[in-house]
Short mmCIF file of C-alpha atoms and ligand atoms in Angstrom, two decimals:
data_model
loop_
_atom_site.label_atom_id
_atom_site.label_comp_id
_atom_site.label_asym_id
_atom_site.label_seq_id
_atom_site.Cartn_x
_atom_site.Cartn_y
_atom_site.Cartn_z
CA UNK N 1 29.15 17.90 3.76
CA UNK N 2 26.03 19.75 1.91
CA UNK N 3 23.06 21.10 3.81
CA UNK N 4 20.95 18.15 2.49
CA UNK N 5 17.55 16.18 4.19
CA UNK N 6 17.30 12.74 2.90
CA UNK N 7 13.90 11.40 3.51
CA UNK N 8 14.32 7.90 3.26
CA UNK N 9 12.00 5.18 3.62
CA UNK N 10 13.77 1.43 4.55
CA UNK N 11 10.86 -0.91 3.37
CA UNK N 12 8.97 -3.32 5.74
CA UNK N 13 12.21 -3.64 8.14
CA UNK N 14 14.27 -6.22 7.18
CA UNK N 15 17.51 -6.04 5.71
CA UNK N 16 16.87 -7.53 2.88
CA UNK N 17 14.21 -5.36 1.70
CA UNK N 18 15.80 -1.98 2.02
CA UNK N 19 17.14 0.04 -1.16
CA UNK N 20 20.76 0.45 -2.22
CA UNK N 21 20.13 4.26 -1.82
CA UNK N 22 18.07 4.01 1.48
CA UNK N 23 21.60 2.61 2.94
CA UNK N 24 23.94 4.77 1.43
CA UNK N 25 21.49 8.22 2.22
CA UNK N 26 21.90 6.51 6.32
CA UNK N 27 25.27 6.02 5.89
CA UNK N 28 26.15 9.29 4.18
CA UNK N 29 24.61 11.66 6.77
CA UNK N 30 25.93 13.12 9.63
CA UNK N 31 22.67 12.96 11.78
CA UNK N 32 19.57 10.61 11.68
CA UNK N 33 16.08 11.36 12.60
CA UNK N 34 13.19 9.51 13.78
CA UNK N 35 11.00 7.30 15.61
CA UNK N 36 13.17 5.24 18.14
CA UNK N 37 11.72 1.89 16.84
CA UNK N 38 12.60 3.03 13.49
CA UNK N 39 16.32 3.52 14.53
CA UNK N 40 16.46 0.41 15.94
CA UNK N 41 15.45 -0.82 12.77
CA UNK N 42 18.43 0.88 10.39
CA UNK N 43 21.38 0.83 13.55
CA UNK N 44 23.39 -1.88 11.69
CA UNK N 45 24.30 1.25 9.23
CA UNK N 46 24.67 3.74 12.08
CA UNK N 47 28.21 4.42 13.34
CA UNK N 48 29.50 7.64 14.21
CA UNK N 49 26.36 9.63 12.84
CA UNK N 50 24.24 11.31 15.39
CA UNK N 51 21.11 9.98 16.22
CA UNK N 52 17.90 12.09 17.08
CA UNK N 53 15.60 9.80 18.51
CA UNK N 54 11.84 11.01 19.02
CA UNK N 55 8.55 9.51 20.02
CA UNK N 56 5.80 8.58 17.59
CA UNK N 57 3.61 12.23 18.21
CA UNK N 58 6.46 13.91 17.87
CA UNK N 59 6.61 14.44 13.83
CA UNK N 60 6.15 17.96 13.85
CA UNK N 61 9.08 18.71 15.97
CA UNK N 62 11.10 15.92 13.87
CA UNK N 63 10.44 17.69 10.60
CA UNK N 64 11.45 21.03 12.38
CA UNK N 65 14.49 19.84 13.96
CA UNK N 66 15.77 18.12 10.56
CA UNK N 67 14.96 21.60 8.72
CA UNK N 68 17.26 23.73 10.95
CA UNK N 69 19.64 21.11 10.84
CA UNK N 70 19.83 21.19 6.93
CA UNK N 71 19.97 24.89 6.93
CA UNK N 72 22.84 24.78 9.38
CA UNK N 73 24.77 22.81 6.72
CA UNK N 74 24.21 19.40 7.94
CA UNK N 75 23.65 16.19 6.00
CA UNK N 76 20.53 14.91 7.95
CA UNK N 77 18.44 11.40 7.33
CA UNK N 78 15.13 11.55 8.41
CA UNK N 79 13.88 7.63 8.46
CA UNK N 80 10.51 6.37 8.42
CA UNK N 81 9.22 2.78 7.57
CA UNK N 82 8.00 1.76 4.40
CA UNK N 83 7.75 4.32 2.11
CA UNK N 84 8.17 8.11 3.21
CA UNK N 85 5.63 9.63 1.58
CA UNK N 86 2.94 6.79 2.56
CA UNK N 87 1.67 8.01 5.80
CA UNK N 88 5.68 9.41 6.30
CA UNK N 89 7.13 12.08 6.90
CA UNK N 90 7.88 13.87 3.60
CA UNK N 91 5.15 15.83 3.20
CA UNK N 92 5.92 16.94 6.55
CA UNK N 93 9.04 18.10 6.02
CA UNK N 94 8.09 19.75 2.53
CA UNK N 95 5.05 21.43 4.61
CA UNK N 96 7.88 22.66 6.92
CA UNK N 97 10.01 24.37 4.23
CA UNK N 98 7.28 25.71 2.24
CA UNK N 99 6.20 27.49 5.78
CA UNK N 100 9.52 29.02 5.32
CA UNK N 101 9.35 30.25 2.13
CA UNK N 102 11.56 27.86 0.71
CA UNK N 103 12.26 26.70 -3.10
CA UNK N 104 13.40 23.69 -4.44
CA UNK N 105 16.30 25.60 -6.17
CA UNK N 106 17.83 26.55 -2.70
CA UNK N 107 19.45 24.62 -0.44
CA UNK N 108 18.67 22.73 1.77
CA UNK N 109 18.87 20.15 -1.10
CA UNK N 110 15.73 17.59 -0.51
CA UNK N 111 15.70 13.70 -1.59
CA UNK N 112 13.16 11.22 -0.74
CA UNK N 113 14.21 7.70 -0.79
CA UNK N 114 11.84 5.93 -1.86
CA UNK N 115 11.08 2.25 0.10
CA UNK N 116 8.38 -0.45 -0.23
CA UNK N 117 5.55 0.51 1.13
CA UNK N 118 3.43 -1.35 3.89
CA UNK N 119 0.76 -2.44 1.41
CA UNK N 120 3.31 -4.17 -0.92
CA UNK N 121 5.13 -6.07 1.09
CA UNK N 122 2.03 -7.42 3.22
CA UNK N 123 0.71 -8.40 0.12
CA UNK N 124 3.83 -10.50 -0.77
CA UNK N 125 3.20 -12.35 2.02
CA UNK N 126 -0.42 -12.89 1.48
CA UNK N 127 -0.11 -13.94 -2.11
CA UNK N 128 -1.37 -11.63 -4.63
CA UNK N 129 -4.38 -10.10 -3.45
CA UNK N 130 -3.58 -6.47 -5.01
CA UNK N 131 -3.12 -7.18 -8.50
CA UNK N 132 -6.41 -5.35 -9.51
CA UNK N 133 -7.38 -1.86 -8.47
CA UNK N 134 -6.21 -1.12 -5.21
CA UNK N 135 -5.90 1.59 -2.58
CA UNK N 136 -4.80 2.46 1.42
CA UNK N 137 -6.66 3.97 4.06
CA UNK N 138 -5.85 5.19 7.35
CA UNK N 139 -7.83 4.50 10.32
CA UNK N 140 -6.57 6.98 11.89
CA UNK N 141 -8.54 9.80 13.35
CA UNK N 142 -6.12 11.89 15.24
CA UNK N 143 -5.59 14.05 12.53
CA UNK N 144 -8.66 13.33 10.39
CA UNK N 145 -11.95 13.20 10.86
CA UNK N 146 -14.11 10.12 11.57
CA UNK N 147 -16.83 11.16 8.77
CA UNK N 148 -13.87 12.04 6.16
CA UNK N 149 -12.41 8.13 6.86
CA UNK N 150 -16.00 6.73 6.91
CA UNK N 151 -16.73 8.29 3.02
CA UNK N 152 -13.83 6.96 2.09
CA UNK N 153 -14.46 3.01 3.15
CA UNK N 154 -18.08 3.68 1.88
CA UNK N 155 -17.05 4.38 -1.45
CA UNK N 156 -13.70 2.14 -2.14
CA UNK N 157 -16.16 -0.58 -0.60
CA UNK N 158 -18.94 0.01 -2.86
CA UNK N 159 -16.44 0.72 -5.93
CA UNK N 160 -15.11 -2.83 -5.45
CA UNK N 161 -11.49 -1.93 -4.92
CA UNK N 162 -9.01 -4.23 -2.66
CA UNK N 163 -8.35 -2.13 0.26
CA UNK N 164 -5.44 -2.19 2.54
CA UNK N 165 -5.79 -0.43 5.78
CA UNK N 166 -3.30 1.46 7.65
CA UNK N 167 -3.24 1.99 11.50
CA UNK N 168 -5.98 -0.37 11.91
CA UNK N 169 -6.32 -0.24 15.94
CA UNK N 170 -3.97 1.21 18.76
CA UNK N 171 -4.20 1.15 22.83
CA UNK N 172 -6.95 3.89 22.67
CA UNK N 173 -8.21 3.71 18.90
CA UNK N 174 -10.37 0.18 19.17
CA UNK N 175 -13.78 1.11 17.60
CA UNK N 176 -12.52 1.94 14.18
CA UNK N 177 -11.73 -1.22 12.61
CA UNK N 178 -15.39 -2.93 13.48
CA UNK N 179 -16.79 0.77 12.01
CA UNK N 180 -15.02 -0.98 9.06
CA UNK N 181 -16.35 -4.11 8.99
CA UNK N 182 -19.53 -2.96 9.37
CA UNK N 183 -19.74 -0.73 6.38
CA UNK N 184 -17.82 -3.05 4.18
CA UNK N 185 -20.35 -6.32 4.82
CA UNK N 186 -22.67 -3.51 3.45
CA UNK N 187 -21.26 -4.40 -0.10
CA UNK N 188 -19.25 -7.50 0.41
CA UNK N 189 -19.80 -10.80 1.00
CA UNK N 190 -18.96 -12.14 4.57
CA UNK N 191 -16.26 -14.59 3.01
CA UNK N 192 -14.41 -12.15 1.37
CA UNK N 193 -10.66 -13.31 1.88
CA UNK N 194 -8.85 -11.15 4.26
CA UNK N 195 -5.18 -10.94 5.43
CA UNK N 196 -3.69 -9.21 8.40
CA UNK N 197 -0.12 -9.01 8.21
CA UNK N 198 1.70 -8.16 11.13
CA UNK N 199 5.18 -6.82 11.41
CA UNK N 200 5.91 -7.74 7.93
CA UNK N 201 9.41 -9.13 7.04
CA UNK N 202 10.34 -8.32 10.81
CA UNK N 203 11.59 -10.65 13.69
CA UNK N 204 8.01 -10.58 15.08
CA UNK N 205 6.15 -11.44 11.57
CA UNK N 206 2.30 -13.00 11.52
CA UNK N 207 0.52 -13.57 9.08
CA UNK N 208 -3.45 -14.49 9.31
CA UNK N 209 -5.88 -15.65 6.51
CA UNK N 210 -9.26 -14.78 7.57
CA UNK N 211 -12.72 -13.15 5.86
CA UNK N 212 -14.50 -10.19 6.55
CA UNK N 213 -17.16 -11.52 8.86
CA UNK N 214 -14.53 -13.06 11.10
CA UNK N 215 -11.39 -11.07 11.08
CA UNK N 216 -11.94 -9.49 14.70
CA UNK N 217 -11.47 -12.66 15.74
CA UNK N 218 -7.58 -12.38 15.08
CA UNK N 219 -5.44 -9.99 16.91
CA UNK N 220 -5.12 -6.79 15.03
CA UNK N 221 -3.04 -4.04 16.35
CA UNK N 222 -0.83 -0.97 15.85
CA UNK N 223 1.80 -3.10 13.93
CA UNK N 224 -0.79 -5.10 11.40
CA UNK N 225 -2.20 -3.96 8.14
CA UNK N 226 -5.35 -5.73 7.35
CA UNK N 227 -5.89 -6.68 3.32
CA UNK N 228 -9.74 -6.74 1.99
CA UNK N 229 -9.83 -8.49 -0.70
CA UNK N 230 -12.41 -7.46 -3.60
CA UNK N 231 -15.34 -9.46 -4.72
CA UNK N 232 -13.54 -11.42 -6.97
CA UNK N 233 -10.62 -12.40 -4.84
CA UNK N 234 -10.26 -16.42 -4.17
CA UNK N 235 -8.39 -18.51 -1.39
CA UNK N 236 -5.85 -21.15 -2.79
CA UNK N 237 -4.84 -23.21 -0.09
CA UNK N 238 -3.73 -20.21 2.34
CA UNK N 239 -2.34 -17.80 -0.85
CA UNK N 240 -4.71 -14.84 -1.65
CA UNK N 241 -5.33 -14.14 -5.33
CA UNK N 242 -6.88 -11.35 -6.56
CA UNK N 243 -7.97 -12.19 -10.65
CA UNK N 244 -6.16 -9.23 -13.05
CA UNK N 245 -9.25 -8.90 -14.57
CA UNK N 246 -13.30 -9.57 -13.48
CA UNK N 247 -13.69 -10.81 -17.43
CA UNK N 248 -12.50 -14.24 -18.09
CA UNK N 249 -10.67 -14.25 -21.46
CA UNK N 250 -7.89 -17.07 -20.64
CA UNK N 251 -8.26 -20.45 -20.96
CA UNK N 252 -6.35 -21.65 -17.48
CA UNK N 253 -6.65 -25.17 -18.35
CA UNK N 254 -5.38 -25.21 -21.88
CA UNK N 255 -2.23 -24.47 -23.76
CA UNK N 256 -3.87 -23.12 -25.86
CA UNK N 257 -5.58 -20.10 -26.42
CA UNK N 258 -9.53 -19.49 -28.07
CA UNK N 259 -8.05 -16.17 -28.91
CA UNK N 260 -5.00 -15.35 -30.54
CA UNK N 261 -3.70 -12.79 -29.13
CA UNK N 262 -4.50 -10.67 -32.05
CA UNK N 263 -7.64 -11.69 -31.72
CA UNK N 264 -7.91 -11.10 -27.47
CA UNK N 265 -7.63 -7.08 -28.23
CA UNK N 266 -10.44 -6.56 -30.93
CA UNK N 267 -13.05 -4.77 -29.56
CA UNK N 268 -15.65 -7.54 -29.98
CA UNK N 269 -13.64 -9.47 -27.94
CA UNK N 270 -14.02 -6.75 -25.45
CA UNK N 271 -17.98 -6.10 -25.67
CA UNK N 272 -17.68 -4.85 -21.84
CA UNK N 273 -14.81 -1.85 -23.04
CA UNK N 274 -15.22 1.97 -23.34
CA UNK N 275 -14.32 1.47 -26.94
CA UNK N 276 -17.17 -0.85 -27.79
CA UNK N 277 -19.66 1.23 -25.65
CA UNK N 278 -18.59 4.28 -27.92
CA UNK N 279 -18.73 2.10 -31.59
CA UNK N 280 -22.20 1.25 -29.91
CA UNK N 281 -21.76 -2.67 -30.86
CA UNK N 282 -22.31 -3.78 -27.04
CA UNK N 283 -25.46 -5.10 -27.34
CA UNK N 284 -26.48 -8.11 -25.47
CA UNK N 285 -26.22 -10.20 -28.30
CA UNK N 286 -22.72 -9.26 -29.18
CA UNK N 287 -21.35 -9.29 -25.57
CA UNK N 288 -22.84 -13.28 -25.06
CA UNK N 289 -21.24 -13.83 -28.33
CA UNK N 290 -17.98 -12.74 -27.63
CA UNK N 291 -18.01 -14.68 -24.08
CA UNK N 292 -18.93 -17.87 -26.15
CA UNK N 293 -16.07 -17.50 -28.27
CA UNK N 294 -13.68 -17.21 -25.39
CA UNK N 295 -14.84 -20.01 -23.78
CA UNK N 296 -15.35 -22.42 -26.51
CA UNK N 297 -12.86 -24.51 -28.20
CA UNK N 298 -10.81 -23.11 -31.03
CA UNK N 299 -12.04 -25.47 -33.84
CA UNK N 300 -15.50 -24.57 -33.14
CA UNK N 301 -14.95 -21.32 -35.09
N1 SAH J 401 5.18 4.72 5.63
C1 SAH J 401 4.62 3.43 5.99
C2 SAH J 401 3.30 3.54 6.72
C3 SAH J 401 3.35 4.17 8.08
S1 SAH J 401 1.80 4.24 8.89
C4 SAH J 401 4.49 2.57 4.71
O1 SAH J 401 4.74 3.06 3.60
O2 SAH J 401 4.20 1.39 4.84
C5 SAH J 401 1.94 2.89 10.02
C6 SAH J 401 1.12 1.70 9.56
O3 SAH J 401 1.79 1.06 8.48
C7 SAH J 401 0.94 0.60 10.60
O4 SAH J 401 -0.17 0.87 11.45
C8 SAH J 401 0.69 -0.61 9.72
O5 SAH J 401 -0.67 -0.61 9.29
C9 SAH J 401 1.56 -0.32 8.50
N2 SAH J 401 2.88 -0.99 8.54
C10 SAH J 401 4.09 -0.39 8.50
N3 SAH J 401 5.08 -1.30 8.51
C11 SAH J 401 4.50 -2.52 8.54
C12 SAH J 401 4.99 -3.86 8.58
N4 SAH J 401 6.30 -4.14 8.57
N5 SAH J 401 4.08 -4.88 8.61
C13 SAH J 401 2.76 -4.62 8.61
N6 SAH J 401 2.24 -3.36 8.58
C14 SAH J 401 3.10 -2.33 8.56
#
């Protein structure tokens, strides 16, 4: 065995949705690490390692325990849900070994796994509500502060990006996520499509369509990520769809196309582009033409 810490990251929880790698890194070390729901989660590929079960405060000590286990020539496996370095524990563990002065050319050797994160496989579920610009945040203020989390909904609200957010509400933490709300109706409209996903892809799964003036409505807890969608996201039925773009250059309707697709990237076409602000041709006149060519039939031109 090599002194090695695999930091692996199993997906959403289900068997189906964890890597090739993420099983064999379990299967190939000698002791595994982590939260004790997590090892329920991975025990079908647990057989004679050890296991190193620890509560969900305890990441300091876990990253600790699975350096000194490395450096005493173990193979160790420290899992974490999702992805390991969303909200995981590898930067932990990195944090740990820099302390120590160590570098990535000594051993212990370091790999993270890398798993579907929380965001991604919520959103499967949901439809596709992150297909434009997208990011996470945490709602968690043990280890950041209130006014740090606040700036950050205030501005990926008013930027218009789909936001997915982590740790939503626990036992003690129940203020947060109407904090939220309140600062995203500030630039969204109350029936922005929202999904809260629950146990994703686990044994205990639900899944809720909502919108932002009524999502409180809906159990959220420790287990749930909740999915805002952005100001042009649509309900279809009970699927979430977030547009790929806010400019409507397709013709849904048609087979076929007022642009060729030659034609869709000149920068004309694209009055609303960096390009076009630069050759200074977005003028009014040129951006209304543009739109009327997109949305008129071919023959007209
Ligand atoms: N590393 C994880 C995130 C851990 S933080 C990842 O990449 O997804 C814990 C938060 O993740 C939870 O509060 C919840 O918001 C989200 N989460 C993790 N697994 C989930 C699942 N199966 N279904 C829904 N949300 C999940």
């Amino acid at each position: 065995m090599i002194p090695k810490i695999f930091i692996v990251g199993f997906g959403p929880g289900s068997r189906d949705h964890i890597t090739d790698r993420a099983r064999q890194a379990i299967v190939e070390s000698q002791v595994i690490l982590g939260y004790h729901t997590y090892i329920e989660l991975v025990k079908e590929w647990i057989t004679d390692q050890e296991i190193e079960r620890t509560g969900m405060t305890e990441e300091v000590s876990r990253a600790q325990k699975a350096v000194e286990l490395a450096k005493a020539g173990q193979t160790v496996a420290v899992v974490s849900s999702g992805d390991a370095g969303v909200y995981g524990m590898a930067g932990l563990i990195y944090e740990v070994l820099a302390e120590q002065g160590w570098h990535p050319s000594e051993p212990p050797e370091v790999e993270v796994v890398p798993g579907i994160p929380a965001i991604n496989s919520c959103a499967s579920l949901l439809g596709a509500p992150i297909m434009h610009d997208a990011c996470t945040i945490s709602l968690s203020d043990h280890l950041t502060p209130w006014e740090v989390i606040e700036r950050r909904i205030e501005a990926a609200a008013s930027a218009d990006f789909v936001i997915a957010l982590y740790n939503p509400k626990s036992g003690r933490r129940t203020s947060q996520i109407a904090e939220a709300q309140r600062i995203l109706l500030k630039y969204r409209s109350p029936n922005t499509p929202v999904g809260l996903v629950k146990s994703a892809y686990r044994d205990r799964q639900v899944v809720v369509r909502t919108n932002l003036a009524e999502m409180l409505d809906h159990e959220i807890g420790m287990l749930t990520t909740v999915i805002i969608g952005n100001s042009a996201t649509f309900m279809h039925d009970d699927i979430m769809i977030t547009p790929r773009g806010y400019q409507r250059k397709y013709q849904l309707d048609s087979a076929e196309q007022a642009l060729s697709p030659r034609e869709r990237l000149r920068v004309d076409n694209e009055p609303w582009s960096l390009l076009a602000k630069e050759s200074g041709s977005s003028t009014q006149d040129l951006a209304e033409e543009a739109l009327l060519r997109m949305t008129s039939p071919k023959s007209s031109f």
